[in-house]
């Protein structure tokens, strides 16, 4: 049987991405969301909120997309408070340099307005942060004779390609060389960034696009989306790491690189601290963005298995702070290894569940909150996939409706199991935005059960997926 890494094929960087990092002077300009908003273009009225139709994109986006809030957020007390605290000035006023750093992610439109002295553009995040700056394609993309390849060459981003999509989101939701949300900002009140692409799709309640075609046409779509997000998140986090450790020595080590709970803990009278085996001198290098890639590498014994990520983790575990030059070299090597990785269609729910089950049955495997949360989110993606594939099997008459209903009812127990695990991992108040930097109390109480519970769910679902194929 080929190792799981084989199912991740090498792909060439797309023209769109090359264009995105192209010369400053040549780079297409941002036009602003208003240029998409006319009624005959994307500003049509919503017919039925549950069923997205073409041309309603702008109105849907404005009503329901968190990014449409970005403009208002800039003026909010919460934003201004974080900004002032992070500025660390004696007079308590915001530092323009700090504001410019926030704007990279929160106000790309305002930055473009400044750059082009076009103050009609406004502020916040526009369509173009995900679809690519539109200067060169805006007058072309609605013409009859235009094809997709041409639009991509003009700077449109290929959001249908899940890897390209995952990278676009990760540039702000993980960071990049120019976009760094660090521990100073977190200490000032910013929520830590914990990116997972499938969950972030779910969080956009009424998307401005209809995702049923991609879910219908792509086998195990939600798992493919999940895998694309994992690879994109891992790449972005290493890119960010390199930028952080290539900067001025006094900015290193960057605490946001580590597992928060290594340093932040409430005092507890409980045996769970012993289970955690924490070495007070050496915080654990964060696993959030690397859990999946690392478990793939651990499971893959084939010749192309590159251990540079393992080298990097060893460097982090041996010294605090680790030597910048060593980290840079090992990270660059690891990133080169999967810089152009694109999960291909053969990465199925069964493969994911098998990989998960294997790492969950390893008695010395990681059991920290980050790892467990990522494993949980992977199972949620597989669970969504199962329901999609079940519906498809019925739709294409591969499954009678009686059998379909039976399996759907049987599946409810998995949904219930996952719901229970969610309560163990959640922060008090149930908010993902929580800035609480200690592990949830429930997680501590259920720490030992969590692994076996996740493995039971993975195995159950693996069996059901197999029955379906
Ligand atoms: C230009 C940077 C940028 C890009 C690109 C971006 N986001 Fe965001 N995203 C943000 C910011 C900033 C916020 C917070 C907005 C606010 O509250 O003002 C946010 C908020 C969100 C939220 C709400 C989170 C919550 O806790 O409720 C979701 C969901 C989300 N983004 C998903 C995505 C997805 C999916 C993509 C890619 C298709 C993406 N984002 C691309 C910057 C970005
Ligand atoms: C690397 C990109 C990035 C940078 C830099 C950044 N942010 Fe954010 N910010 C985000 C994203 C992404 C979210 C949405 C987080 C989520 O819900 O997962 C967010 C959320 C927020 C929120 C909403 C939090 C809430 O709980 O509602 C505020 C306010 C905020 N950021 C302020 C700031 C300020 C002030 C700065 C500069 C000091 C800053 N951000 C720098 C990406 C960034
Ligand atoms: C946070 C990222 C993000 C933002 C911001 C965003 N989109 Fe999208 N958009 C997507 C994703 C992801 C898809 C689904 C993939 C696809 O169909 O290309 C999509 C799909 C679309 C589609 C359907 C394309 C097709 O071929 O079916 C249109 C049209 C569109 N968006 C227009 C807009 C407009 C107009 C805005 C601004 C008002 C906007 N988008 C803002 C991410 C974004
Ligand atoms: C290496 C140890 C270390 C790590 C890892 C670390 N922190 Fe901190 N954190 C500190 C120290 C020391 C302070 C106080 C000094 C300061 O504000 O920077 C602090 C301050 C804070 C504060 C403000 C404290 C308060 O009571 O107001 C928050 C919130 C915070 N950290 C959250 C986090 C989160 C979230 C993470 C993970 C992304 C994290 N920290 C990772 C050491 C750490």
XYZ file of C-alpha atoms and ligand atoms in Angstrom:
641
model
C 0.000 0.000 0.000
C 1.441 3.413 -0.862
C 2.181 5.714 2.075
C -0.270 8.545 2.685
C 2.216 11.137 1.442
C 1.934 9.615 -2.018
C -1.607 10.889 -2.140
C -0.306 14.402 -1.848
C 0.992 15.215 -5.296
C 3.491 17.833 -6.328
C 1.949 20.639 -8.290
C 3.433 23.666 -9.967
C 2.724 27.030 -8.425
C -0.194 28.579 -10.252
C 0.190 31.623 -12.451
C -2.175 33.470 -10.154
C 0.104 33.068 -7.176
C 3.136 34.192 -9.134
C 1.154 37.238 -10.182
C 0.159 37.942 -6.589
C 3.768 38.227 -5.490
C 4.819 40.008 -8.699
C 6.548 43.352 -9.029
C 5.065 46.195 -6.990
C 4.714 48.464 -9.994
C 3.188 45.768 -12.153
C 0.836 44.357 -9.546
C -2.838 44.931 -10.341
C -4.568 47.483 -8.115
C -7.460 46.964 -5.757
C -10.750 48.424 -6.970
C -12.877 48.078 -3.804
C -16.094 46.144 -3.126
C -18.334 48.926 -4.385
C -17.152 48.279 -7.918
C -18.775 44.805 -7.647
C -22.004 46.002 -6.104
C -24.197 47.167 -8.955
C -27.545 45.397 -9.202
C -26.775 43.960 -12.617
C -23.423 42.581 -11.404
C -23.197 41.105 -7.888
C -25.608 43.411 -6.070
C -28.909 41.650 -6.775
C -31.434 41.222 -3.960
C -31.543 37.968 -2.030
C -34.351 35.657 -3.057
C -34.069 32.893 -0.469
C -31.399 33.138 2.222
C -30.924 29.358 2.352
C -30.329 29.053 -1.401
C -27.581 31.271 -2.834
C -28.018 32.341 -6.441
C -25.550 34.106 -8.729
C -25.622 37.939 -8.612
C -26.589 38.129 -4.953
C -22.977 37.935 -3.776
C -22.505 41.521 -2.673
C -25.710 41.725 -0.648
C -25.142 38.327 0.961
C -21.589 39.252 1.767
C -22.626 42.564 3.285
C -25.322 40.934 5.419
C -23.611 37.831 6.585
C -19.914 37.624 5.909
C -17.622 38.379 8.876
C -15.228 40.207 6.529
C -17.844 42.815 5.730
C -17.609 43.742 9.440
C -13.898 44.523 9.172
C -14.536 48.142 8.302
C -16.719 48.716 11.389
C -14.282 46.753 13.585
C -11.568 49.331 12.877
C -13.643 51.942 14.717
C -14.723 49.653 17.557
C -13.614 50.150 21.163
C -12.251 46.650 21.175
C -9.984 47.291 18.211
C -8.814 50.654 19.541
C -8.106 49.189 22.981
C -5.972 46.370 21.577
C -4.215 48.852 19.323
C -3.419 51.274 22.158
C -2.229 48.537 24.491
C -0.092 46.897 21.804
C 1.403 50.298 20.950
C 2.946 50.409 24.440
C 3.324 54.176 24.433
C 3.565 56.162 27.635
C 0.771 58.531 26.522
C -1.538 55.576 25.735
C -2.026 56.777 22.151
C -1.946 54.390 19.192
C 1.343 54.119 17.369
C 0.896 54.555 13.582
C 3.487 51.842 12.964
C 1.464 49.410 15.044
C -1.740 50.469 13.298
C -0.075 49.754 9.952
C 0.648 46.227 11.154
C -2.988 45.681 12.126
C -4.114 47.083 8.788
C -2.271 44.406 6.840
C -5.038 42.002 7.849
C -7.860 44.313 8.939
C -7.734 47.088 6.392
C -6.130 46.075 3.103
C -8.601 48.394 1.340
C -7.470 51.400 3.374
C -3.862 50.526 2.617
C -4.601 50.335 -1.102
C -6.400 53.679 -0.896
C -3.339 55.219 0.698
C -0.997 53.687 -1.862
C -2.992 54.878 -4.865
C -4.250 58.112 -3.260
C -7.751 56.970 -4.214
C -9.725 57.830 -1.115
C -13.043 56.689 -2.540
C -11.960 53.118 -1.961
C -12.926 53.148 1.708
C -11.733 50.730 4.384
C -11.851 47.139 5.557
C -11.627 43.902 3.595
C -12.964 43.656 0.066
C -13.914 40.908 -2.341
C -10.423 41.210 -3.760
C -8.656 39.917 -0.629
C -9.916 36.479 -1.687
C -10.594 36.900 -5.398
C -7.457 38.838 -6.332
C -6.968 42.509 -7.137
C -9.373 43.288 -9.948
C -7.796 46.172 -11.871
C -6.856 44.019 -14.840
C -9.804 41.638 -14.908
C -12.745 43.726 -13.770
C -13.817 44.879 -17.235
C -13.030 41.521 -18.768
C -14.554 38.908 -16.436
C -18.167 39.283 -17.572
C -17.448 39.180 -21.295
C -18.724 36.263 -23.312
C -15.496 35.115 -24.917
C -13.433 35.126 -21.713
C -12.065 31.913 -20.261
C -10.886 31.152 -16.762
C -7.218 30.747 -17.643
C -7.131 34.266 -19.061
C -8.744 35.713 -15.924
C -6.253 33.918 -13.714
C -3.409 35.351 -15.787
C -4.897 38.816 -15.160
C -4.647 38.368 -11.409
C -7.893 36.669 -10.431
C -7.239 34.094 -7.721
C -8.350 30.550 -8.425
C -10.619 30.180 -5.391
C -12.052 26.983 -6.861
C -8.673 25.384 -6.358
C -8.858 24.405 -2.691
C -5.163 24.798 -2.102
C -5.120 28.330 -3.531
C -8.201 29.104 -1.451
C -6.622 27.685 1.691
C -3.514 29.804 1.162
C -5.547 32.973 0.649
C -7.347 32.510 3.966
C -4.155 31.449 5.759
C -2.338 34.651 4.798
C -4.506 36.482 7.347
C -5.730 33.655 9.571
C -2.241 32.283 10.227
C -0.021 35.112 8.961
C 2.827 35.618 6.554
C 6.155 37.406 6.343
C 4.335 40.771 6.213
C 1.369 39.874 8.385
C 2.328 38.979 11.911
C -0.125 38.788 14.791
C 2.288 38.140 17.651
C 2.249 37.629 21.428
C 2.424 41.390 22.113
C -0.918 41.764 20.352
C -2.322 38.716 22.119
C -1.246 40.080 25.480
C -3.002 43.309 24.457
C -6.246 41.327 23.988
C -6.136 39.902 20.449
C -7.598 36.389 20.091
C -4.985 33.755 19.191
C -5.343 32.666 15.548
C -6.388 29.047 15.264
C -7.102 28.336 11.641
C -8.935 25.296 10.287
C -10.397 25.732 6.815
C -13.482 23.489 7.026
C -14.558 24.965 10.351
C -14.014 28.467 9.001
C -16.255 27.679 6.041
C -18.914 26.488 8.466
C -18.626 29.686 10.460
C -19.782 31.687 7.440
C -23.416 30.828 7.932
C -24.910 32.003 4.670
C -22.092 31.857 2.149
C -22.289 34.090 -0.915
C -21.693 31.071 -3.095
C -23.514 27.798 -3.538
C -21.195 25.006 -2.449
C -23.509 22.152 -3.450
C -21.926 21.701 -6.929
C -18.446 21.194 -5.463
C -19.790 18.918 -2.754
C -21.660 16.902 -5.348
C -18.880 16.676 -7.919
C -15.891 16.150 -5.627
C -15.616 12.899 -3.763
C -15.224 13.529 -0.021
C -15.219 17.281 -0.634
C -15.151 18.353 3.022
C -12.132 16.158 3.699
C -10.337 17.555 0.647
C -11.094 21.073 1.857
C -9.840 20.155 5.302
C -6.581 18.691 3.912
C -5.977 21.765 1.736
C -6.389 23.940 4.828
C -3.985 21.802 6.846
C -1.240 22.029 4.228
C -1.832 25.761 3.677
C -1.793 26.407 7.437
C 1.449 24.457 7.898
C 3.136 26.338 5.051
C 2.004 29.731 6.288
C 3.092 28.989 9.852
C 6.617 28.087 8.726
C 6.814 31.175 6.534
C 5.801 33.237 9.542
C 8.315 31.456 11.768
C 11.130 32.300 9.358
C 10.123 35.959 9.225
C 9.987 36.062 13.018
C 13.351 34.547 13.549
C 14.989 36.457 10.733
C 14.045 39.747 12.385
C 15.941 41.672 15.067
C 17.436 39.451 17.811
C 15.527 41.219 20.613
C 12.255 40.096 19.053
C 13.246 36.454 19.457
C 11.914 34.192 20.883
C 8.383 34.942 19.766
C 6.034 33.522 22.431
C 3.200 33.093 19.943
C 5.240 30.249 18.396
C 4.641 28.150 21.497
C 1.795 26.307 23.081
C 0.149 29.019 25.206
C -0.615 26.607 28.009
C 3.039 25.839 28.591
C 3.349 29.231 30.273
C -0.233 30.115 31.136
C -1.905 27.886 33.680
C -4.272 28.411 36.487
C -3.210 26.815 39.730
C -4.890 23.440 39.954
C -4.867 20.790 42.587
C -5.127 17.888 40.216
C -3.149 14.947 38.967
C -3.561 16.093 35.383
C -0.465 18.275 35.578
C 1.559 15.141 36.135
C -0.015 13.564 33.082
C 0.960 16.588 31.022
C 4.646 15.997 31.829
C 5.531 19.634 31.474
C 9.141 20.678 31.573
C 9.019 24.150 33.120
C 12.118 25.329 31.255
C 11.021 24.383 27.778
C 7.655 25.310 26.401
C 6.328 23.090 23.628
C 6.537 24.492 20.093
C 2.928 24.931 18.999
C 1.369 21.961 17.218
C -1.797 23.673 16.014
C -0.757 24.168 12.387
C 1.375 21.046 12.111
C -0.593 18.218 13.713
C -1.764 16.684 10.449
C 1.436 17.120 8.456
C 3.445 15.645 11.320
C 1.163 12.654 11.736
C 1.314 12.005 7.984
C 5.081 12.055 8.154
C 5.097 9.770 11.175
C 2.821 7.284 9.393
C 4.755 7.385 6.174
C 7.778 5.124 6.099
C 8.475 5.442 2.386
C 11.730 6.734 0.949
C 10.468 10.233 0.245
C 9.641 10.785 3.883
C 11.539 13.891 4.846
C 12.193 14.414 8.519
C 13.119 18.112 8.421
C 9.976 18.976 10.372
C 11.064 16.493 13.027
C 14.513 18.153 13.041
C 12.836 21.493 13.628
C 10.767 20.166 16.513
C 13.881 18.655 18.089
C 15.659 22.015 17.872
C 12.724 23.628 19.691
C 12.587 20.934 22.348
C 16.300 21.015 23.169
C 16.794 24.689 23.959
C 14.799 27.738 24.919
C 15.156 29.959 23.057
C 16.455 27.952 20.102
C 19.195 29.435 17.907
C 17.703 31.576 15.159
C 20.102 30.369 12.480
C 19.327 26.734 13.233
C 15.578 27.317 13.189
C 15.797 29.268 9.928
C 17.720 26.551 8.148
C 15.538 23.685 9.356
C 12.306 25.548 8.683
C 13.366 26.549 5.175
C 14.225 22.907 4.477
C 10.880 21.696 5.810
C 8.994 24.317 3.850
C 10.812 23.587 0.606
C 9.722 20.012 1.088
C 6.043 20.869 0.954
C 6.013 24.318 -0.566
C 4.062 23.185 -3.587
C 2.145 20.358 -2.062
C -1.404 20.051 -3.201
C -3.626 17.396 -1.690
C -5.037 15.499 -4.660
C -8.424 13.817 -5.113
C -7.152 10.505 -3.824
C -6.924 11.852 -0.297
C -10.134 10.314 0.948
C -12.084 10.238 4.180
C -10.970 6.618 4.674
C -7.306 7.630 4.471
C -7.857 10.458 6.902
C -9.693 8.207 9.366
C -7.017 5.537 9.102
C -4.218 8.073 9.692
C -6.112 9.439 12.681
C -6.784 6.013 14.121
C -3.101 5.110 13.803
C -1.882 8.213 15.575
C -4.569 7.854 18.233
C -3.502 4.305 19.019
C 0.091 5.372 19.627
C 0.427 5.324 23.444
C 3.215 7.938 23.364
C 1.328 10.218 20.968
C 0.664 13.850 21.823
C -2.323 14.568 24.036
C -2.190 18.335 24.409
C -5.220 20.530 23.766
C -4.014 21.699 20.345
C -3.471 18.172 19.031
C -6.760 16.906 20.423
C -8.675 19.881 19.024
C -7.219 19.368 15.564
C -8.023 15.652 15.707
C -11.554 16.534 16.716
C -11.918 19.032 13.843
C -10.634 16.405 11.415
C -13.344 14.034 12.620
C -15.943 16.757 12.169
C -14.808 17.190 8.542
C -15.056 13.410 8.030
C -18.499 13.407 9.624
C -19.699 16.115 7.192
C -18.250 14.114 4.324
C -20.082 10.989 5.445
C -23.420 12.787 5.385
C -22.671 14.251 1.926
C -21.643 10.870 0.520
C -24.675 9.214 2.065
C -26.966 11.785 0.444
C -25.209 11.288 -2.904
C -25.562 7.513 -2.688
C -29.272 7.927 -2.232
C -29.545 10.586 -4.925
C -27.819 8.377 -7.491
C -29.948 5.406 -6.353
C -26.996 3.403 -5.053
C -28.851 3.255 -1.740
C -32.570 2.641 -1.220
C -34.358 5.231 0.892
C -35.043 2.737 3.666
C -31.347 1.888 3.924
C -30.479 5.577 3.673
C -32.755 6.409 6.583
C -31.412 3.505 8.618
C -27.834 4.694 8.174
C -28.734 8.266 8.909
C -30.327 7.193 12.192
C -27.346 4.996 13.034
C -25.092 7.990 12.299
C -26.781 10.090 14.971
C -24.721 8.338 17.646
C -21.502 9.624 16.012
C -22.892 13.150 15.965
C -23.767 12.795 19.665
C -20.266 11.473 20.498
C -18.683 14.404 18.688
C -20.939 16.881 20.449
C -19.808 15.512 23.784
C -16.127 15.780 22.838
C -16.730 19.354 21.706
C -17.887 20.307 25.199
C -14.646 18.896 26.619
C -12.499 20.985 24.285
C -14.454 24.210 24.365
C -13.492 27.251 26.353
C -15.901 28.491 28.962
C -18.675 30.388 27.307
C -18.194 28.294 24.180
C -16.463 31.029 22.232
C -13.657 30.320 19.789
C -12.632 33.940 20.249
C -11.830 33.360 23.873
C -8.561 34.901 24.942
C -8.414 32.716 28.010
C -4.974 31.297 27.793
C -5.419 28.325 30.049
C -6.750 24.988 28.857
C -10.459 24.520 29.486
C -11.239 22.933 32.854
C -13.344 20.240 31.148
C -10.356 19.285 29.025
C -8.324 18.646 32.158
C -11.051 16.538 33.667
C -11.474 14.374 30.565
C -7.886 14.339 29.421
C -7.427 10.594 29.770
C -10.696 9.595 28.110
C -10.255 11.930 25.172
C -7.812 9.859 23.105
C -9.723 6.562 23.352
C -12.995 8.392 22.708
C -11.641 10.032 19.532
C -10.253 6.696 18.365
C -13.605 4.972 18.870
C -15.299 7.640 16.753
C -12.619 7.402 14.040
C -12.932 3.609 13.854
C -16.715 3.676 13.817
C -16.743 6.181 10.986
C -14.050 4.331 9.073
C -16.217 1.214 9.093
C -19.233 3.170 7.883
C -17.293 4.931 5.126
C -16.076 1.542 3.865
C -19.616 0.173 3.796
C -20.652 3.110 1.672
C -18.029 2.743 -1.033
C -7.345 40.145 4.318
C -7.236 39.174 5.385
C -8.228 38.022 5.418
C -8.432 37.035 4.471
C -7.747 36.883 3.124
C -9.427 36.144 5.028
N -9.815 36.584 6.262
Fe -11.265 35.772 7.435
N -11.069 37.320 8.750
C -10.138 38.330 8.668
C -10.354 39.269 9.739
C -9.531 40.525 10.005
C -11.457 38.793 10.480
C -12.131 39.485 11.683
C -13.136 40.428 11.100
C -13.813 41.323 12.123
O -14.391 40.786 13.085
O -13.758 42.541 11.915
C -11.880 37.559 9.830
C -12.933 36.771 10.270
C -13.282 35.547 9.713
C -14.279 34.670 10.239
C -15.092 34.889 11.514
C -14.362 34.198 12.615
C -15.152 34.045 13.870
O -14.509 33.804 14.906
O -16.381 34.117 13.826
C -14.340 33.583 9.407
C -15.257 32.395 9.543
C -13.370 33.776 8.360
N -12.734 34.987 8.584
C -13.135 32.890 7.330
C -12.256 33.125 6.272
C -12.094 32.249 5.131
C -12.803 30.914 4.938
C -11.201 32.849 4.302
C -10.709 32.374 2.953
C -11.713 31.961 1.986
C -10.791 34.099 4.931
N -11.440 34.218 6.121
C -9.894 35.009 4.366
C -9.164 38.460 7.711
C -9.095 37.717 6.539
C -2.052 38.270 10.708
C -3.240 39.073 10.530
C -3.712 39.961 11.670
C -3.043 41.007 12.270
C -1.634 41.513 11.970
C -3.961 41.559 13.234
N -5.128 40.849 13.235
Fe -6.791 41.220 14.365
N -7.682 39.554 13.599
C -7.186 38.772 12.600
C -8.096 37.687 12.323
C -7.887 36.600 11.286
C -9.169 37.845 13.217
C -10.370 36.918 13.366
C -9.928 35.917 14.379
C -10.831 34.730 14.542
O -12.000 34.912 14.885
O -10.325 33.615 14.371
C -8.888 39.044 14.005
C -9.722 39.557 14.987
C -9.552 40.790 15.562
C -10.530 41.463 16.378
C -11.897 40.928 16.723
C -11.755 40.206 18.011
C -13.041 39.859 18.643
O -12.960 39.131 19.640
O -14.094 40.249 18.172
C -9.998 42.658 16.757
C -10.667 43.723 17.598
C -8.684 42.745 16.183
N -8.443 41.592 15.469
C -7.808 43.815 16.329
C -6.513 43.855 15.856
C -5.565 44.900 16.148
C -5.841 46.139 16.975
C -4.394 44.549 15.523
C -3.064 45.275 15.570
C -2.547 45.534 16.888
C -4.620 43.307 14.818
N -5.916 42.914 15.042
C -3.681 42.646 14.058
C -5.991 38.950 11.925
C -5.014 39.866 12.277
C -13.127 35.639 2.588
C -12.899 35.438 1.195
C -13.900 35.962 0.193
C -14.376 37.239 0.102
C -14.011 38.427 0.954
C -15.288 37.253 -1.017
N -15.336 36.008 -1.581
Fe -16.440 35.478 -3.210
N -15.922 33.535 -2.927
C -15.031 33.081 -1.987
C -14.954 31.648 -2.067
C -14.071 30.752 -1.209
C -15.843 31.237 -3.094
C -16.163 29.789 -3.528
C -15.217 29.311 -4.573
C -15.565 29.791 -5.944
O -16.690 29.551 -6.401
O -14.715 30.442 -6.564
C -16.432 32.449 -3.623
C -17.337 32.507 -4.673
C -17.741 33.672 -5.299
C -18.504 33.732 -6.536
C -18.991 32.531 -7.312
C -18.000 32.184 -8.373
C -18.486 31.074 -9.266
O -17.834 30.861 -10.280
O -19.487 30.418 -8.953
C -18.686 35.047 -6.832
C -19.390 35.635 -8.057
C -18.060 35.816 -5.763
N -17.493 34.951 -4.859
C -18.066 37.182 -5.690
C -17.654 37.906 -4.575
C -17.914 39.308 -4.360
C -18.645 40.214 -5.335
C -17.363 39.629 -3.164
C -17.398 40.953 -2.441
C -18.685 41.568 -2.262
C -16.732 38.416 -2.642
N -16.948 37.396 -3.511
C -16.014 38.361 -1.450
C -14.311 33.849 -1.095
C -14.510 35.186 -0.862
C 7.146 31.397 26.921
C 6.023 31.701 27.772
C 4.753 32.214 27.141
C 4.045 31.648 26.114
C 4.392 30.414 25.318
C 2.865 32.454 25.932
N 2.847 33.474 26.826
Fe 1.369 34.829 27.107
N 2.501 35.829 28.464
C 3.730 35.429 28.912
C 4.266 36.465 29.786
C 5.612 36.412 30.474
C 3.289 37.485 29.841
C 3.357 38.826 30.584
C 4.228 39.790 29.809
C 3.567 40.285 28.574
O 2.499 40.885 28.671
O 4.116 40.046 27.481
C 2.184 37.049 29.007
C 1.020 37.753 28.836
C -0.116 37.249 28.194
C -1.437 37.820 28.232
C -1.831 39.053 28.997
C -1.896 38.609 30.393
C -2.917 39.262 31.231
O -3.169 38.666 32.294
O -3.435 40.292 30.842
C -2.249 37.029 27.496
C -3.746 37.200 27.247
C -1.438 35.963 26.958
N -0.148 36.131 27.401
C -1.920 34.955 26.128
C -1.108 34.012 25.525
C -1.559 33.121 24.470
C -2.970 33.043 23.907
C -0.457 32.371 24.107
C -0.359 31.336 23.011
C -0.584 31.814 21.652
C 0.647 32.769 24.976
N 0.217 33.782 25.785
C 1.898 32.195 24.967
C 4.367 34.250 28.597
C 3.994 33.378 27.587
